Structures are given as structure tokens and as C-alpha cells.
Amino acid sequence: MDTSALMMPVESGVRVFDELDRLLGQFDCVTPRAVISELDGLSQGGGAEATAASVGADLATRCRTIDHEESYADDAFVELAPEFDFVVTNDAPLRKRLLDAGVPVIHIRGQNKLAITQP
């Protein structure tokens, strides 16, 4: 799960874990360490983005954090994605990079539902 996915509940009103249950049934949630750092940094600010990042950081505790070589979160996803079945993101440029790399992506479709896009 990337930063945008973990911030979905506040930013888009998506109950991300409920939606993943609906789409996948049982699943193992992981997130790169760079996402945790990004959420921590964003939560230090003010306003709606900081609130969403704080909620995202709380939700990230439901995921296993994995280490990686890349310092930039999007690059970490491209590096790690082949090891996993899906990446959950609502970041359009990252979604395109992942699909171009042959990785299926789960993202918002419509108002508050998640959908899987295959490469």
C-alpha cells in the first residue's frame, strides 16, 4: 500500500481495508519503509493533508513494513512490486509506471469503491 492508499479514508472517504476485503478476501498487507517515512513527514504539517497522513500512519500499523534499497517511495514500489500480487495506490503517475512494468494495481473507481486494473 502506498501513501495515497493509506490516506484514502480521509481524502476520498474510502474504507480501504473493507474494500480490500471485498475485492480480495484474505490478504497480507505490506508497505515500504519509505511510505512510513512519507506519512510521518506529512503528518507533521497542518490541515487536511496532515490529518489524512496521521490516519494513514495509524492504518499502516495493520501492514507489515518492508525494507528496500530505494529512497523514493514510488521507486521502491517499482522495485518491490514483482514480489507481490497487487499494489494499492491512487497516484496516477505511479499507477502508470506499475502497469507499464506489468504489475496489477488496485485503485479508486467511482466515488468510494476500489477496483483492480490489470496491465
PDB file of C-alpha atoms in Angstrom:
ATOM      1  CA  MET A   1       0.000   0.000   0.000  1.00  0.00           C
ATOM      2  CA  ASP A   2       1.313   3.410  -0.879  1.00  0.00           C
ATOM      3  CA  THR A   3       0.851   6.754   0.843  1.00  0.00           C
ATOM      4  CA  SER A   4      -2.202   7.723  -1.213  1.00  0.00           C
ATOM      5  CA  ALA A   5      -3.888   4.399  -0.407  1.00  0.00           C
ATOM      6  CA  LEU A   6      -3.360   4.808   3.311  1.00  0.00           C
ATOM      7  CA  MET A   7      -4.710   8.368   3.154  1.00  0.00           C
ATOM      8  CA  MET A   8      -7.850   7.329   1.179  1.00  0.00           C
ATOM      9  CA  PRO A   9     -10.170   7.107   4.197  1.00  0.00           C
ATOM     10  CA  VAL A  10      -9.794  10.823   4.925  1.00  0.00           C
ATOM     11  CA  GLU A  11      -9.161  12.170   1.425  1.00  0.00           C
ATOM     12  CA  SER A  12     -11.719  10.107  -0.501  1.00  0.00           C
ATOM     13  CA  GLY A  13     -14.000   8.520   2.074  1.00  0.00           C
ATOM     14  CA  VAL A  14     -12.889   5.030   1.048  1.00  0.00           C
ATOM     15  CA  ARG A  15     -12.858   2.350   3.741  1.00  0.00           C
ATOM     16  CA  VAL A  16      -9.721   0.909   2.203  1.00  0.00           C
ATOM     17  CA  PHE A  17      -9.404  -2.265   4.285  1.00  0.00           C
ATOM     18  CA  ASP A  18     -13.122  -3.071   3.902  1.00  0.00           C
ATOM     19  CA  GLU A  19     -12.800  -2.579   0.155  1.00  0.00           C
ATOM     20  CA  LEU A  20      -9.718  -4.815   0.006  1.00  0.00           C
ATOM     21  CA  ASP A  21     -11.629  -7.487   1.923  1.00  0.00           C
ATOM     22  CA  ARG A  22     -14.430  -7.204  -0.640  1.00  0.00           C
ATOM     23  CA  LEU A  23     -12.041  -7.456  -3.606  1.00  0.00           C
ATOM     24  CA  LEU A  24      -9.531  -9.979  -2.340  1.00  0.00           C
ATOM     25  CA  GLY A  25     -10.921 -11.806   0.660  1.00  0.00           C
ATOM     26  CA  GLN A  26      -7.974 -12.628   2.879  1.00  0.00           C
ATOM     27  CA  PHE A  27      -4.784 -10.678   2.085  1.00  0.00           C
ATOM     28  CA  ASP A  28      -1.383  -9.813   3.506  1.00  0.00           C
ATOM     29  CA  CYS A  29      -0.801  -6.053   3.613  1.00  0.00           C
ATOM     30  CA  VAL A  30       2.721  -4.678   3.240  1.00  0.00           C
ATOM     31  CA  THR A  31       4.105  -1.189   2.796  1.00  0.00           C
ATOM     32  CA  PRO A  32       7.629   0.009   2.052  1.00  0.00           C
ATOM     33  CA  ARG A  33       9.528   1.801   4.787  1.00  0.00           C
ATOM     34  CA  ALA A  34       9.656   4.917   2.554  1.00  0.00           C
ATOM     35  CA  VAL A  35       5.840   5.194   2.815  1.00  0.00           C
ATOM     36  CA  ILE A  36       6.028   5.203   6.603  1.00  0.00           C
ATOM     37  CA  SER A  37       8.628   7.985   6.430  1.00  0.00           C
ATOM     38  CA  GLU A  38       6.497   9.942   3.966  1.00  0.00           C
ATOM     39  CA  LEU A  39       3.400   9.645   6.183  1.00  0.00           C
ATOM     40  CA  ASP A  40       5.379  10.703   9.250  1.00  0.00           C
ATOM     41  CA  GLY A  41       6.672  13.782   7.442  1.00  0.00           C
ATOM     42  CA  LEU A  42       3.269  14.763   6.068  1.00  0.00           C
ATOM     43  CA  SER A  43       1.581  14.315   9.449  1.00  0.00           C
ATOM     44  CA  GLN A  44       3.902  16.943  10.975  1.00  0.00           C
ATOM     45  CA  GLY A  45       2.302  19.679   8.876  1.00  0.00           C
ATOM     46  CA  GLY A  46      -1.110  21.217   9.295  1.00  0.00           C
ATOM     47  CA  GLY A  47      -4.508  20.996   7.692  1.00  0.00           C
ATOM     48  CA  ALA A  48      -6.378  18.211   5.956  1.00  0.00           C
ATOM     49  CA  GLU A  49      -3.281  16.592   4.448  1.00  0.00           C
ATOM     50  CA  ALA A  50      -1.643  16.249   7.871  1.00  0.00           C
ATOM     51  CA  THR A  51      -4.838  14.728   9.276  1.00  0.00           C
ATOM     52  CA  ALA A  52      -5.045  12.257   6.390  1.00  0.00           C
ATOM     53  CA  ALA A  53      -1.364  11.350   6.838  1.00  0.00           C
ATOM     54  CA  SER A  54      -1.855  10.820  10.567  1.00  0.00           C
ATOM     55  CA  VAL A  55      -4.773   8.471   9.904  1.00  0.00           C
ATOM     56  CA  GLY A  56      -2.690   6.778   7.207  1.00  0.00           C
ATOM     57  CA  ALA A  57       0.169   6.243   9.651  1.00  0.00           C
ATOM     58  CA  ASP A  58      -2.270   4.624  12.098  1.00  0.00           C
ATOM     59  CA  LEU A  59      -3.620   2.367   9.329  1.00  0.00           C
ATOM     60  CA  ALA A  60      -0.085   1.450   8.291  1.00  0.00           C
ATOM     61  CA  THR A  61       0.291  -0.410  11.591  1.00  0.00           C
ATOM     62  CA  ARG A  62      -2.029  -3.021  10.024  1.00  0.00           C
ATOM     63  CA  CYS A  63       0.617  -3.623   7.340  1.00  0.00           C
ATOM     64  CA  ARG A  64       3.969  -5.344   7.529  1.00  0.00           C
ATOM     65  CA  THR A  65       6.718  -2.783   6.826  1.00  0.00           C
ATOM     66  CA  ILE A  66       9.369  -3.939   4.385  1.00  0.00           C
ATOM     67  CA  ASP A  67      12.846  -2.577   3.740  1.00  0.00           C
ATOM     68  CA  HIS A  68      14.165  -1.705   0.289  1.00  0.00           C
ATOM     69  CA  GLU A  69      17.095  -0.067  -1.468  1.00  0.00           C
ATOM     70  CA  GLU A  70      15.302   2.947  -2.965  1.00  0.00           C
ATOM     71  CA  SER A  71      14.941   6.233  -1.064  1.00  0.00           C
ATOM     72  CA  TYR A  72      11.913   7.473  -3.050  1.00  0.00           C
ATOM     73  CA  ALA A  73       8.655   5.626  -2.275  1.00  0.00           C
ATOM     74  CA  ASP A  74       7.471   5.338  -5.902  1.00  0.00           C
ATOM     75  CA  ASP A  75      10.804   3.818  -6.935  1.00  0.00           C
ATOM     76  CA  ALA A  76      10.531   1.384  -4.027  1.00  0.00           C
ATOM     77  CA  PHE A  77       7.168   0.201  -5.362  1.00  0.00           C
ATOM     78  CA  VAL A  78       8.572  -0.396  -8.822  1.00  0.00           C
ATOM     79  CA  GLU A  79      11.490  -2.287  -7.233  1.00  0.00           C
ATOM     80  CA  LEU A  80       9.327  -4.408  -4.906  1.00  0.00           C
ATOM     81  CA  ALA A  81       6.101  -4.839  -6.882  1.00  0.00           C
ATOM     82  CA  PRO A  82       7.096  -8.005  -8.799  1.00  0.00           C
ATOM     83  CA  GLU A  83       7.240  -9.803  -5.431  1.00  0.00           C
ATOM     84  CA  PHE A  84       3.537  -9.109  -4.757  1.00  0.00           C
ATOM     85  CA  ASP A  85       0.193  -9.719  -6.435  1.00  0.00           C
ATOM     86  CA  PHE A  86      -1.035  -6.095  -6.418  1.00  0.00           C
ATOM     87  CA  VAL A  87      -0.106  -2.559  -5.446  1.00  0.00           C
ATOM     88  CA  VAL A  88      -2.771  -0.333  -3.907  1.00  0.00           C
ATOM     89  CA  THR A  89      -2.401   3.300  -4.987  1.00  0.00           C
ATOM     90  CA  ASN A  90      -4.435   6.258  -6.101  1.00  0.00           C
ATOM     91  CA  ASP A  91      -1.379   8.035  -7.513  1.00  0.00           C
ATOM     92  CA  ALA A  92      -1.893   8.206 -11.301  1.00  0.00           C
ATOM     93  CA  PRO A  93       1.805   8.501 -12.324  1.00  0.00           C
ATOM     94  CA  LEU A  94       2.752   5.575 -10.060  1.00  0.00           C
ATOM     95  CA  ARG A  95      -0.201   3.537 -11.360  1.00  0.00           C
ATOM     96  CA  LYS A  96       1.043   4.078 -14.941  1.00  0.00           C
ATOM     97  CA  ARG A  97       4.618   3.074 -14.029  1.00  0.00           C
ATOM     98  CA  LEU A  98       3.378  -0.084 -12.331  1.00  0.00           C
ATOM     99  CA  LEU A  99       1.047  -1.068 -15.162  1.00  0.00           C
ATOM    100  CA  ASP A 100       3.859  -0.458 -17.680  1.00  0.00           C
ATOM    101  CA  ALA A 101       6.030  -2.774 -15.552  1.00  0.00           C
ATOM    102  CA  GLY A 102       3.329  -5.478 -15.700  1.00  0.00           C
ATOM    103  CA  VAL A 103       2.054  -5.061 -12.132  1.00  0.00           C
ATOM    104  CA  PRO A 104      -1.720  -5.122 -11.402  1.00  0.00           C
ATOM    105  CA  VAL A 105      -2.943  -2.060  -9.493  1.00  0.00           C
ATOM    106  CA  ILE A 106      -5.843  -1.569  -7.097  1.00  0.00           C
ATOM    107  CA  HIS A 107      -7.190   1.986  -7.152  1.00  0.00           C
ATOM    108  CA  ILE A 108     -10.335   4.044  -6.648  1.00  0.00           C
ATOM    109  CA  ARG A 109     -13.010   3.545  -9.260  1.00  0.00           C
ATOM    110  CA  GLY A 110     -16.027   5.798  -9.000  1.00  0.00           C
ATOM    111  CA  GLN A 111     -16.677   7.580  -5.729  1.00  0.00           C
ATOM    112  CA  ASN A 112     -15.649   5.169  -2.979  1.00  0.00           C
ATOM    113  CA  LYS A 113     -15.000   1.719  -4.435  1.00  0.00           C
ATOM    114  CA  LEU A 114     -11.709   0.045  -5.261  1.00  0.00           C
ATOM    115  CA  ALA A 115     -11.098  -1.846  -8.486  1.00  0.00           C
ATOM    116  CA  ILE A 116      -8.264  -3.900  -9.955  1.00  0.00           C
ATOM    117  CA  THR A 117      -6.648  -2.824 -13.217  1.00  0.00           C
ATOM    118  CA  GLN A 118      -4.558  -5.439 -14.987  1.00  0.00           C
ATOM    119  CA  PRO A 119      -1.561  -4.442 -17.139  1.00  0.00           C
TER     120      PRO A 119
END
